[in-house]
Short mmCIF file of C-alpha atoms in Angstrom, two decimals:
data_model
loop_
_atom_site.label_atom_id
_atom_site.label_comp_id
_atom_site.label_asym_id
_atom_site.label_seq_id
_atom_site.Cartn_x
_atom_site.Cartn_y
_atom_site.Cartn_z
CA MET A 1 -48.89 -23.08 -16.58
CA PRO A 2 -50.79 -21.36 -14.11
CA LYS A 3 -49.34 -22.17 -10.33
CA ASN A 4 -51.48 -24.79 -8.98
CA GLU A 5 -52.40 -26.53 -11.79
CA GLU A 6 -51.01 -30.40 -11.88
CA VAL A 7 -49.70 -31.62 -15.41
CA SER A 8 -51.95 -34.62 -16.90
CA LEU A 9 -50.42 -37.36 -18.94
CA ALA A 10 -53.30 -36.98 -21.09
CA SER A 11 -52.55 -33.23 -21.72
CA LEU A 12 -49.18 -33.81 -22.93
CA GLY A 13 -50.04 -37.22 -25.01
CA ILE A 14 -48.96 -39.84 -22.42
CA GLN A 15 -50.11 -43.01 -21.78
CA MET A 16 -48.47 -45.56 -19.10
CA PRO A 17 -46.20 -48.21 -20.31
CA TYR A 18 -47.42 -52.03 -19.75
CA SER A 19 -47.41 -55.32 -21.25
CA MET A 20 -50.27 -57.48 -20.47
CA GLN A 21 -49.02 -60.39 -22.09
CA ALA A 22 -45.59 -60.12 -20.30
CA GLU A 23 -47.49 -59.91 -16.88
CA GLN A 24 -49.54 -62.64 -17.25
CA SER A 25 -46.45 -64.93 -18.43
CA VAL A 26 -44.64 -63.99 -15.38
CA LEU A 27 -47.68 -65.04 -13.29
CA GLY A 28 -48.86 -68.69 -15.63
CA ALA A 29 -44.84 -69.31 -14.94
CA ALA A 30 -45.37 -69.28 -11.12
CA LEU A 31 -48.50 -71.13 -11.41
CA VAL A 32 -46.82 -74.00 -13.13
CA ASP A 33 -43.41 -73.73 -11.40
CA GLU A 34 -43.00 -73.43 -8.14
CA THR A 35 -39.04 -72.52 -7.99
CA VAL A 36 -40.11 -69.68 -10.50
CA LEU A 37 -42.18 -67.84 -7.56
CA ASN A 38 -39.17 -68.63 -4.82
CA ARG A 39 -36.89 -66.52 -7.22
CA LEU A 40 -40.06 -63.83 -7.72
CA ILE A 41 -40.43 -63.76 -4.07
CA THR A 42 -37.10 -61.97 -3.55
CA ASP A 43 -36.72 -60.00 -6.67
CA MET A 44 -40.70 -58.65 -7.67
CA GLU A 45 -42.84 -56.75 -6.19
CA PRO A 46 -46.33 -56.21 -6.18
CA GLU A 47 -46.49 -52.69 -8.12
CA MET A 48 -44.74 -53.80 -10.47
CA PHE A 49 -47.99 -54.91 -12.08
CA TYR A 50 -49.96 -52.42 -13.91
CA SER A 51 -52.97 -54.61 -14.04
CA ASP A 52 -55.14 -54.41 -10.94
CA GLN A 53 -55.88 -57.83 -11.27
CA ASN A 54 -52.48 -59.02 -12.09
CA ARG A 55 -51.27 -57.48 -9.07
CA ALA A 56 -53.77 -58.75 -6.46
CA ILE A 57 -53.44 -62.39 -7.77
CA TYR A 58 -49.34 -62.08 -7.36
CA GLU A 59 -50.14 -60.43 -3.83
CA THR A 60 -52.30 -63.26 -2.88
CA MET A 61 -49.55 -66.01 -4.32
CA ARG A 62 -47.25 -64.29 -2.04
CA SER A 63 -49.26 -64.12 0.53
CA LEU A 64 -50.16 -68.11 0.65
CA TYR A 65 -46.24 -68.73 0.05
CA THR A 66 -45.95 -66.70 3.56
CA GLU A 67 -48.41 -69.11 5.24
CA SER A 68 -46.31 -72.15 3.90
CA GLU A 69 -49.68 -73.02 1.79
CA ALA A 70 -49.45 -74.26 -1.54
CA VAL A 71 -49.78 -72.54 -4.40
CA ASP A 72 -52.01 -73.99 -7.19
CA ILE A 73 -54.46 -73.27 -9.28
CA VAL A 74 -57.45 -74.86 -6.40
CA THR A 75 -55.81 -73.22 -3.17
CA LEU A 76 -55.11 -69.38 -5.44
CA VAL A 77 -58.70 -69.82 -6.90
CA ASN A 78 -59.66 -70.07 -3.26
CA ALA A 79 -58.53 -67.29 -1.87
CA LEU A 80 -58.96 -64.95 -4.80
CA ALA A 81 -63.23 -65.42 -4.51
CA SER A 82 -62.65 -65.27 -0.56
CA ASN A 83 -61.02 -61.63 -1.44
CA LYS A 84 -63.64 -60.30 -3.84
CA THR A 85 -60.65 -60.55 -6.83
CA PHE A 86 -63.11 -61.53 -8.75
CA ALA A 87 -66.50 -61.78 -9.04
CA SER A 88 -66.78 -65.52 -8.72
CA ALA A 89 -64.28 -68.62 -8.13
CA ASP A 90 -65.45 -69.56 -12.15
CA ASP A 91 -64.11 -65.71 -13.12
CA ALA A 92 -60.48 -66.59 -10.96
CA LYS A 93 -60.61 -70.58 -12.33
CA VAL A 94 -60.92 -69.02 -16.51
CA TYR A 95 -58.25 -66.68 -15.68
CA LEU A 96 -56.32 -68.77 -14.01
CA ALA A 97 -56.88 -71.21 -16.37
CA ARG A 98 -55.96 -69.36 -19.50
CA ILE A 99 -53.04 -67.60 -18.19
CA ALA A 100 -51.26 -70.70 -18.04
CA GLU A 101 -52.46 -72.56 -20.89
CA THR A 102 -51.05 -69.44 -23.42
CA LEU A 103 -47.66 -69.28 -21.04
CA PRO A 104 -45.39 -69.71 -24.04
CA SER A 105 -42.37 -71.10 -21.95
CA VAL A 106 -41.28 -71.30 -18.51
CA SER A 107 -37.41 -71.49 -19.10
CA ASN A 108 -38.44 -67.68 -20.71
CA VAL A 109 -39.59 -66.36 -17.11
CA ASP A 110 -36.39 -64.35 -16.50
CA SER A 111 -37.44 -62.28 -20.21
CA TYR A 112 -40.89 -61.86 -19.44
CA PHE A 113 -39.48 -60.31 -15.95
CA LYS A 114 -37.25 -58.30 -17.25
CA ILE A 115 -40.22 -56.73 -19.48
CA VAL A 116 -42.41 -56.29 -16.84
CA LYS A 117 -39.95 -54.59 -14.43
CA GLU A 118 -38.85 -51.86 -17.57
CA LYS A 119 -42.37 -50.86 -18.02
CA TYR A 120 -42.37 -50.80 -14.51
CA GLN A 121 -39.79 -48.37 -14.28
CA GLY A 122 -40.71 -46.16 -17.17
CA ARG A 123 -44.20 -45.97 -15.21
CA ARG A 124 -41.80 -44.58 -12.33
CA LEU A 125 -40.11 -42.59 -14.54
CA ILE A 126 -43.38 -40.89 -15.73
CA ASP A 127 -44.85 -40.08 -12.58
CA ALA A 128 -40.99 -39.10 -10.74
CA ALA A 129 -41.38 -36.42 -14.10
CA ARG A 130 -44.72 -34.88 -13.59
CA SER A 131 -43.65 -34.53 -10.02
CA ILE A 132 -40.82 -32.45 -10.83
CA LEU A 133 -43.05 -30.69 -13.25
CA ASN A 134 -45.56 -29.96 -10.80
CA GLU A 135 -43.04 -29.37 -7.62
CA THR A 136 -41.61 -26.61 -10.10
CA ALA A 137 -44.51 -25.07 -10.84
CA SER A 138 -44.96 -24.50 -7.24
CA GLY A 139 -42.12 -21.80 -6.82
CA GLU A 140 -40.12 -23.84 -3.98
CA ASP A 141 -36.81 -23.17 -3.33
CA ALA A 142 -34.18 -24.03 -6.30
CA ASP A 143 -32.08 -26.42 -4.48
CA LEU A 144 -34.82 -27.99 -2.54
CA LEU A 145 -36.56 -28.87 -6.14
CA LEU A 146 -32.85 -30.24 -7.47
CA GLU A 147 -32.20 -32.29 -4.21
CA SER A 148 -36.10 -33.85 -4.57
CA ALA A 149 -35.56 -34.11 -8.47
CA GLU A 150 -32.20 -36.05 -7.81
CA GLN A 151 -33.60 -38.10 -5.12
CA LYS A 152 -36.65 -39.43 -7.23
CA ILE A 153 -34.28 -40.22 -10.17
CA TYR A 154 -31.94 -42.08 -7.50
CA ASP A 155 -34.46 -44.15 -5.66
CA ILE A 156 -35.52 -45.34 -9.49
CA ARG A 157 -32.16 -46.44 -10.40
CA SER A 158 -30.67 -48.40 -6.97
CA GLY A 159 -34.44 -50.03 -6.93
CA ARG A 160 -36.40 -48.41 -4.12
CA ASP A 161 -40.18 -47.17 -3.69
CA LYS A 162 -40.91 -44.59 -1.78
CA SER A 163 -44.46 -45.64 -0.80
CA GLY A 164 -42.63 -47.51 2.42
CA VAL A 165 -46.36 -49.04 3.56
CA LYS A 166 -45.35 -52.81 3.66
CA THR A 167 -47.36 -55.72 5.71
CA ILE A 168 -45.77 -57.46 8.26
CA ARG A 169 -46.29 -60.83 5.67
CA GLU A 170 -44.40 -58.59 3.46
CA SER A 171 -41.66 -57.57 5.83
CA ILE A 172 -41.16 -61.07 7.24
CA LEU A 173 -40.34 -62.08 3.66
CA GLU A 174 -37.82 -59.70 4.28
CA VAL A 175 -36.38 -60.76 7.58
CA ILE A 176 -36.29 -64.52 6.23
CA ASP A 177 -33.87 -63.23 2.95
CA THR A 178 -31.42 -61.87 5.28
CA MET A 179 -31.35 -63.94 8.24
CA GLN A 180 -30.63 -66.68 4.86
CA LYS A 181 -28.01 -64.05 3.84
CA LEU A 182 -26.48 -63.48 7.20
CA SER A 183 -26.14 -67.69 7.68
CA GLY A 184 -24.80 -68.13 4.36
CA ALA A 185 -21.54 -68.24 2.77
CA ASP A 186 -21.59 -64.21 1.66
CA ARG A 187 -22.64 -63.35 5.23
CA ASP A 188 -19.85 -60.98 5.80
CA LYS A 189 -21.75 -58.61 3.15
CA PHE A 190 -24.53 -58.60 5.14
CA ALA A 191 -23.42 -58.36 8.70
CA GLY A 192 -22.24 -55.31 11.02
CA ILE A 193 -19.22 -54.22 9.76
CA PRO A 194 -16.38 -54.90 12.22
CA THR A 195 -14.45 -51.91 13.03
CA GLY A 196 -11.01 -53.45 13.22
CA PHE A 197 -11.47 -52.93 17.27
CA ASN A 198 -12.71 -56.17 19.17
CA TYR A 199 -14.66 -55.48 22.37
CA LEU A 200 -15.95 -52.13 20.53
CA ASP A 201 -17.48 -54.91 17.84
CA THR A 202 -18.69 -57.21 20.39
CA VAL A 203 -21.46 -54.50 21.66
CA LEU A 204 -21.81 -53.34 18.98
CA THR A 205 -21.68 -56.41 16.60
CA GLY A 206 -20.22 -54.03 13.83
CA LEU A 207 -21.17 -51.02 12.04
CA GLY A 208 -25.04 -51.56 11.46
CA ARG A 209 -25.94 -50.98 7.94
CA SER A 210 -28.29 -47.70 7.88
CA ASP A 211 -27.33 -46.78 11.34
CA LEU A 212 -26.22 -42.93 12.02
CA ILE A 213 -23.23 -43.35 14.67
CA ILE A 214 -22.29 -40.00 16.54
CA LEU A 215 -18.65 -39.79 17.57
CA ALA A 216 -18.44 -37.20 20.11
CA ALA A 217 -15.34 -35.92 22.53
CA ARG A 218 -14.12 -32.37 24.01
CA PRO A 219 -11.23 -31.34 21.53
CA GLY A 220 -7.87 -33.10 21.77
CA MET A 221 -9.84 -36.93 22.87
CA GLY A 222 -8.47 -38.48 19.28
CA LYS A 223 -12.18 -38.27 17.83
CA THR A 224 -10.71 -37.86 14.84
CA SER A 225 -7.92 -40.08 15.06
CA PHE A 226 -10.51 -43.31 16.01
CA ALA A 227 -12.60 -41.91 12.96
CA LEU A 228 -9.57 -42.79 10.58
CA ASN A 229 -8.35 -45.17 11.82
CA ILE A 230 -12.20 -47.12 11.49
CA ALA A 231 -11.85 -45.94 8.41
CA THR A 232 -8.15 -47.21 7.37
CA ASN A 233 -9.18 -50.73 9.22
CA VAL A 234 -12.76 -51.02 7.16
CA ALA A 235 -10.77 -50.36 4.30
CA ARG A 236 -7.68 -52.29 4.34
CA GLN A 237 -9.16 -55.04 6.06
CA GLN A 238 -12.73 -56.11 4.97
CA LYS A 239 -12.14 -53.95 1.70
CA VAL A 240 -15.29 -51.86 1.93
CA PRO A 241 -15.47 -48.78 0.12
CA THR A 242 -15.31 -45.65 2.70
CA ILE A 243 -15.62 -41.65 2.15
CA ILE A 244 -14.66 -38.96 4.44
CA PHE A 245 -15.80 -35.78 4.48
CA SER A 246 -13.51 -33.37 6.53
CA LEU A 247 -14.63 -29.90 6.95
CA GLU A 248 -11.71 -29.10 8.95
CA MET A 249 -8.47 -30.56 7.50
CA THR A 250 -7.48 -30.62 4.15
CA CYS A 251 -7.18 -34.20 2.09
CA GLU A 252 -3.57 -34.17 2.37
CA GLN A 253 -3.51 -33.35 5.83
CA LEU A 254 -6.25 -36.85 6.44
CA THR A 255 -3.29 -38.36 4.17
CA ASP A 256 -0.45 -37.62 6.37
CA ARG A 257 -2.56 -38.78 9.62
CA ILE A 258 -3.33 -42.06 8.07
CA LEU A 259 0.26 -42.89 6.34
CA SER A 260 1.75 -41.77 9.91
CA SER A 261 -0.33 -44.09 12.17
CA THR A 262 -0.20 -46.96 9.58
CA ALA A 263 3.56 -47.06 9.17
CA ASN A 264 4.38 -46.26 12.86
CA ILE A 265 6.19 -42.91 12.18
CA ASP A 266 6.08 -40.38 15.19
CA SER A 267 3.24 -37.79 13.72
CA GLN A 268 5.74 -34.92 14.60
CA ALA A 269 8.66 -36.29 12.53
CA PHE A 270 5.89 -37.26 9.29
CA ARG A 271 4.93 -33.60 9.48
CA THR A 272 8.56 -32.04 9.54
CA GLY A 273 9.79 -34.82 7.05
CA ARG A 274 12.74 -35.63 9.41
CA LEU A 275 12.78 -39.19 8.72
CA ASN A 276 15.28 -41.46 9.14
CA ASN A 277 16.03 -44.15 7.08
CA SER A 278 13.98 -46.72 9.30
CA ASP A 279 11.45 -44.44 8.86
CA TRP A 280 11.46 -43.95 5.13
CA ASN A 281 11.26 -48.08 4.59
CA ASP A 282 8.24 -47.72 6.95
CA PHE A 283 6.82 -44.92 4.95
CA ALA A 284 7.66 -46.47 1.66
CA GLN A 285 5.77 -50.01 3.07
CA ALA A 286 2.59 -48.10 4.28
CA THR A 287 2.15 -46.40 1.34
CA SER A 288 2.09 -49.60 -0.88
CA LEU A 289 -0.32 -51.25 1.78
CA LEU A 290 -2.85 -47.69 1.44
CA TYR A 291 -2.35 -47.38 -2.59
CA ASN A 292 -5.42 -49.99 -3.85
CA ALA A 293 -7.61 -48.60 -0.69
CA PRO A 294 -10.80 -47.90 -1.12
CA ILE A 295 -10.96 -44.66 0.82
CA TYR A 296 -12.04 -41.64 -1.01
CA MET A 297 -11.79 -38.16 0.68
CA ASP A 298 -13.57 -34.85 0.74
CA ASP A 299 -12.56 -31.72 1.82
CA SER A 300 -14.93 -28.82 1.15
CA SER A 301 -16.00 -26.42 3.81
CA GLY A 302 -20.03 -26.17 4.41
CA ILE A 303 -21.00 -29.44 3.39
CA SER A 304 -24.52 -30.25 3.03
CA VAL A 305 -26.26 -33.64 3.45
CA PRO A 306 -27.72 -33.29 -0.17
CA GLU A 307 -24.30 -32.77 -1.56
CA ILE A 308 -22.77 -35.37 0.28
CA LYS A 309 -25.39 -37.35 -1.31
CA ALA A 310 -24.95 -36.12 -4.77
CA LYS A 311 -21.20 -36.69 -4.45
CA ILE A 312 -21.83 -40.16 -2.93
CA ARG A 313 -24.36 -41.12 -6.24
CA THR A 314 -21.64 -40.09 -8.17
CA ILE A 315 -19.38 -42.75 -7.08
CA ASN A 316 -21.89 -45.43 -6.68
CA GLN A 317 -23.45 -44.78 -10.41
CA ASP A 318 -20.13 -45.53 -11.55
CA PRO A 319 -19.95 -49.13 -13.03
CA LYS A 320 -16.18 -49.20 -12.42
CA LYS A 321 -16.42 -48.68 -8.85
CA GLU A 322 -17.98 -50.14 -5.90
CA LYS A 323 -20.30 -48.74 -3.82
CA ILE A 324 -19.52 -46.83 -1.15
CA GLY A 325 -20.36 -48.49 1.84
CA LEU A 326 -18.95 -46.56 5.34
CA VAL A 327 -19.54 -42.60 5.47
CA ILE A 328 -17.24 -40.62 7.99
CA ILE A 329 -18.31 -36.89 8.44
CA ASP A 330 -15.70 -34.80 10.40
CA TYR A 331 -17.32 -32.86 12.16
CA LEU A 332 -21.36 -32.21 12.66
CA GLN A 333 -21.32 -28.64 13.97
CA LEU A 334 -19.69 -27.64 10.57
CA MET A 335 -21.90 -28.61 8.41
CA GLN A 336 -25.06 -26.40 6.60
CA SER A 337 -28.18 -27.70 6.65
CA ALA A 338 -30.03 -27.77 3.07
CA LYS A 339 -32.75 -24.84 3.75
CA ARG A 340 -33.18 -21.75 6.33
CA THR A 341 -33.84 -22.41 9.44
CA GLU A 342 -34.22 -20.07 12.50
CA SER A 343 -31.60 -21.51 14.90
CA ARG A 344 -28.86 -22.87 15.00
CA VAL A 345 -30.31 -25.57 17.21
CA GLN A 346 -32.99 -26.17 14.43
CA GLU A 347 -30.37 -26.15 11.19
CA ILE A 348 -28.49 -28.83 13.98
CA SER A 349 -31.87 -30.86 14.36
CA ASP A 350 -32.18 -30.53 10.65
CA ILE A 351 -28.85 -31.87 9.50
CA THR A 352 -28.98 -35.24 11.55
CA ARG A 353 -32.42 -36.09 10.80
CA ASN A 354 -31.41 -35.85 7.41
CA LEU A 355 -27.85 -37.91 8.43
CA LYS A 356 -30.19 -40.43 9.74
CA ILE A 357 -32.10 -40.60 6.53
CA MET A 358 -29.72 -40.47 4.01
CA ALA A 359 -28.07 -43.91 6.32
CA LYS A 360 -31.35 -45.29 5.86
CA GLU A 361 -31.02 -44.47 2.02
CA LEU A 362 -27.71 -45.61 0.92
CA ASN A 363 -28.31 -48.33 3.32
CA VAL A 364 -24.37 -47.59 4.73
CA PRO A 365 -23.18 -46.50 8.45
CA VAL A 366 -22.77 -42.87 8.68
CA ILE A 367 -20.22 -41.95 11.31
CA ALA A 368 -20.44 -38.44 12.08
CA LEU A 369 -18.04 -36.86 14.63
CA SER A 370 -19.39 -34.12 16.92
CA GLN A 371 -18.46 -31.68 19.24
CA LEU A 372 -19.09 -31.84 23.26
CA SER A 373 -20.17 -28.79 25.24
CA ARG A 374 -17.91 -27.21 27.85
CA ALA A 375 -19.84 -28.93 30.81
CA ALA A 376 -17.66 -32.03 30.50
CA GLU A 377 -14.74 -29.90 31.46
CA LYS A 378 -16.66 -28.30 34.76
CA THR A 379 -15.09 -29.89 38.01
CA THR A 380 -18.47 -29.54 40.16
CA GLY A 381 -19.92 -32.54 40.64
CA ARG A 382 -17.93 -33.93 37.48
CA SER A 383 -14.28 -34.41 38.77
CA ASP A 384 -13.24 -37.55 35.82
CA HIS A 385 -15.22 -35.14 33.22
CA ARG A 386 -16.47 -37.88 31.76
CA PRO A 387 -18.87 -36.99 28.99
CA GLN A 388 -22.37 -38.10 28.88
CA LEU A 389 -25.40 -37.34 26.44
CA SER A 390 -26.30 -34.26 27.60
CA ASP A 391 -23.35 -32.56 26.49
CA LEU A 392 -23.40 -33.03 23.27
CA ARG A 393 -23.54 -29.90 21.66
CA ASP A 394 -26.69 -27.50 19.77
CA SER A 395 -29.22 -30.02 19.93
CA GLY A 396 -30.81 -32.52 21.61
CA SER A 397 -31.72 -34.12 18.00
CA ILE A 398 -28.40 -35.68 17.90
CA GLU A 399 -29.30 -37.72 20.81
CA GLN A 400 -32.28 -38.59 19.45
CA ASP A 401 -31.09 -39.46 15.49
CA ALA A 402 -28.44 -41.62 16.79
CA ASP A 403 -28.83 -44.99 16.96
CA ILE A 404 -25.21 -45.64 18.35
CA VAL A 405 -23.77 -42.43 20.14
CA LEU A 406 -19.82 -43.36 21.36
CA PHE A 407 -17.95 -41.01 23.51
CA LEU A 408 -14.33 -40.80 23.86
CA TYR A 409 -12.32 -40.16 27.30
CA ARG A 410 -8.93 -40.05 27.92
CA ALA A 411 -8.40 -39.69 31.67
CA ALA A 412 -4.42 -39.12 30.99
CA TYR A 413 -5.50 -35.78 29.82
CA TYR A 414 -6.80 -33.79 33.17
CA ASN A 415 -3.70 -35.53 34.67
CA ALA A 416 -2.65 -31.64 35.90
CA GLN A 417 -6.18 -31.53 37.11
CA ASN A 418 -6.32 -34.17 38.95
CA GLY A 419 -2.87 -34.12 40.82
CA GLU A 420 -0.11 -36.52 41.47
CA GLU A 421 -1.98 -39.24 43.62
CA ASN A 422 -4.57 -39.32 40.71
CA GLN A 423 -2.45 -39.99 37.82
CA ALA A 424 -3.56 -41.97 35.12
CA ASN A 425 -2.04 -44.19 32.25
CA GLU A 426 -1.21 -42.18 29.59
CA ASN A 427 -1.78 -44.99 26.82
CA GLU A 428 -5.14 -46.15 27.63
CA ALA A 429 -8.30 -44.27 25.95
CA GLU A 430 -12.03 -45.51 27.13
CA CYS A 431 -14.67 -45.60 24.51
CA ILE A 432 -18.16 -45.26 26.28
CA VAL A 433 -20.97 -46.64 24.61
CA ALA A 434 -23.61 -44.38 26.03
CA LYS A 435 -26.79 -44.78 23.67
CA ASN A 436 -26.87 -48.31 21.73
CA ARG A 437 -30.33 -49.22 19.99
CA HIS A 438 -29.73 -52.70 19.22
CA GLY A 439 -28.29 -53.58 22.56
CA GLU A 440 -26.63 -52.84 25.78
CA THR A 441 -24.29 -49.53 26.64
CA SER A 442 -20.82 -50.00 27.41
CA VAL A 443 -17.38 -49.21 28.12
CA VAL A 444 -14.76 -50.46 25.93
CA ARG A 445 -11.32 -49.93 26.97
CA LEU A 446 -8.71 -48.97 24.10
CA GLY A 447 -4.51 -48.54 23.74
CA TRP A 448 -3.87 -44.96 22.81
CA ASP A 449 -0.71 -44.04 21.15
CA GLY A 450 -0.11 -40.23 20.68
CA ALA A 451 2.87 -39.53 19.02
CA HIS A 452 1.32 -41.85 16.31
CA THR A 453 -2.38 -41.02 16.76
CA ARG A 454 -3.58 -44.79 16.86
CA PHE A 455 -5.91 -46.05 19.01
CA SER A 456 -5.51 -50.14 19.02
CA ASN A 457 -7.60 -53.19 21.29
CA LEU A 458 -6.21 -54.04 24.72
CA ASP A 459 -5.80 -57.28 25.94
CA VAL A 460 -8.51 -56.57 28.47
CA THR A 461 -12.81 -57.81 28.69
CA HIS A 462 -15.12 -54.79 28.03
CA GLU A 463 -17.05 -53.40 31.55
CA PHE A 464 -20.89 -54.05 31.28
#
C-alpha cells in the first residue's frame, strides 16, 4: 500500500454495522415512557446512533430534559422543526408517530439498547482498525504505534470516546449525575480517596480521581515512607486496589518497609532479622493484616508511562480483580520517556504530561515522587531549607502538569546546621501543600517515627 494512501472500507468490502430497528425502538421507548429516558441519559451517548436523524432526535430529547422541559411528541416535534432536523413539523410528527406505533415492547428496551451499543462498538473497532492500518503504513516508530493501537482498543473496552468535545448542557448532566452520586449512599466510591492523614485530607479533600500529585523532597526526608504509608492506608482502610511502581527498590524491600511500619518493628532489626518473641508476634499479626490487602508492586527499572499503562490495563481487564484505584511511582527522575527527546528537561516534560493524561484516562489519582534540586540545601537566604516550587528538579513542567504538589520537610534533619539553640523536634515533620488546583495551599504537621519509617497524625490543627 502506498505510504500516503488511506485504507477505505469499500476497498476491504466492509460495511458499518447498525440496526435501524433497534435505534428506532430505543427512541420510541423513551418517547412513550419518561422513566426510560431517565435511564438512557446516563448510559447512552448520541454517538451510539448511526442514523443522523436518530442521533439528532436523541440529542434534542437530551436538550429538553436538561432544560427541565416535558419530552413528548408535541414538544419534540416543535424542537425538531426549530433545529431543522426535518424539513417540516409534519415530517417530524409522522416519523415520531411511526416509531412510537411500531415499538415492539417498552419492557424490552434494555435489549434494544444492547443491540445499539454493540453495533456502535463494532463501528468503533472498525474505525480503530482502519486508523491503526493507516498509522502503520506511515512508518512511525514501532513502540509509539503499539502504544497508540493498544490505547485505541482500551478506550473502546472502557467505553470512552476520544472525541472529547461536548456542550455545556452535556457537562451539566454529568455534574448533576456526579453530585447525586456524591450525596448518595455510595458516595465513598466517587469522593476523593482518604490518605489516612486527617488534616491532609481536610486540605486536599482526599486524593482526587484523575489528579497528578507530585510528592517531592530532598533525600532522607521520608518521601518513599510517606508514599508507602498512604498506599497501606488506602489499601487496608479503603480497600482501594493500589499499585506501586518502584524504580529504585525491589518488591521485597518495599514489602520489608511496609511490614516493618505496620508491625511497629524497628526497621534495622527487621532488616537484620534480629527479632525477639514479641517482634515475631507483631510480625505475624502484620502479615495477617496485609496478606489480602489489594497492593500490587512492580520493580521494573527505567519504566515508561506506556509500559505502566499496559500493566495497569492487564489488571483492570481481569474479571477476577478489581480495577486499580491508586497509582504510586517512585520516582519520576528514574523514568524513561517513550519517545526520543533532545534533553533531559524535554524528557521529564514528556513524562509528566503523559502521567497527567494517564491519570485522567484511568480516572485514578497518580502520586509521582520527585527529587528536589540542591537549591533547598543552600543556606544563603534560606536558613530553614524549606522547599519551594522552584526547587522541583529538571523541569518547570512538573509544577505545570501537577494538580497538587506536596513537599516533605523535617527541620530536625538540619539540626547539626541549626545550632544548639534552635533544635527542632525529631518526631515532627511537615507536609507542605505548595500547589493545590482544587483549593488552598497549607502546611500540615505530621508525626515522624524514624525507627519504624512511619508518619502519623498529630493532634494539632493545620495552619493556613
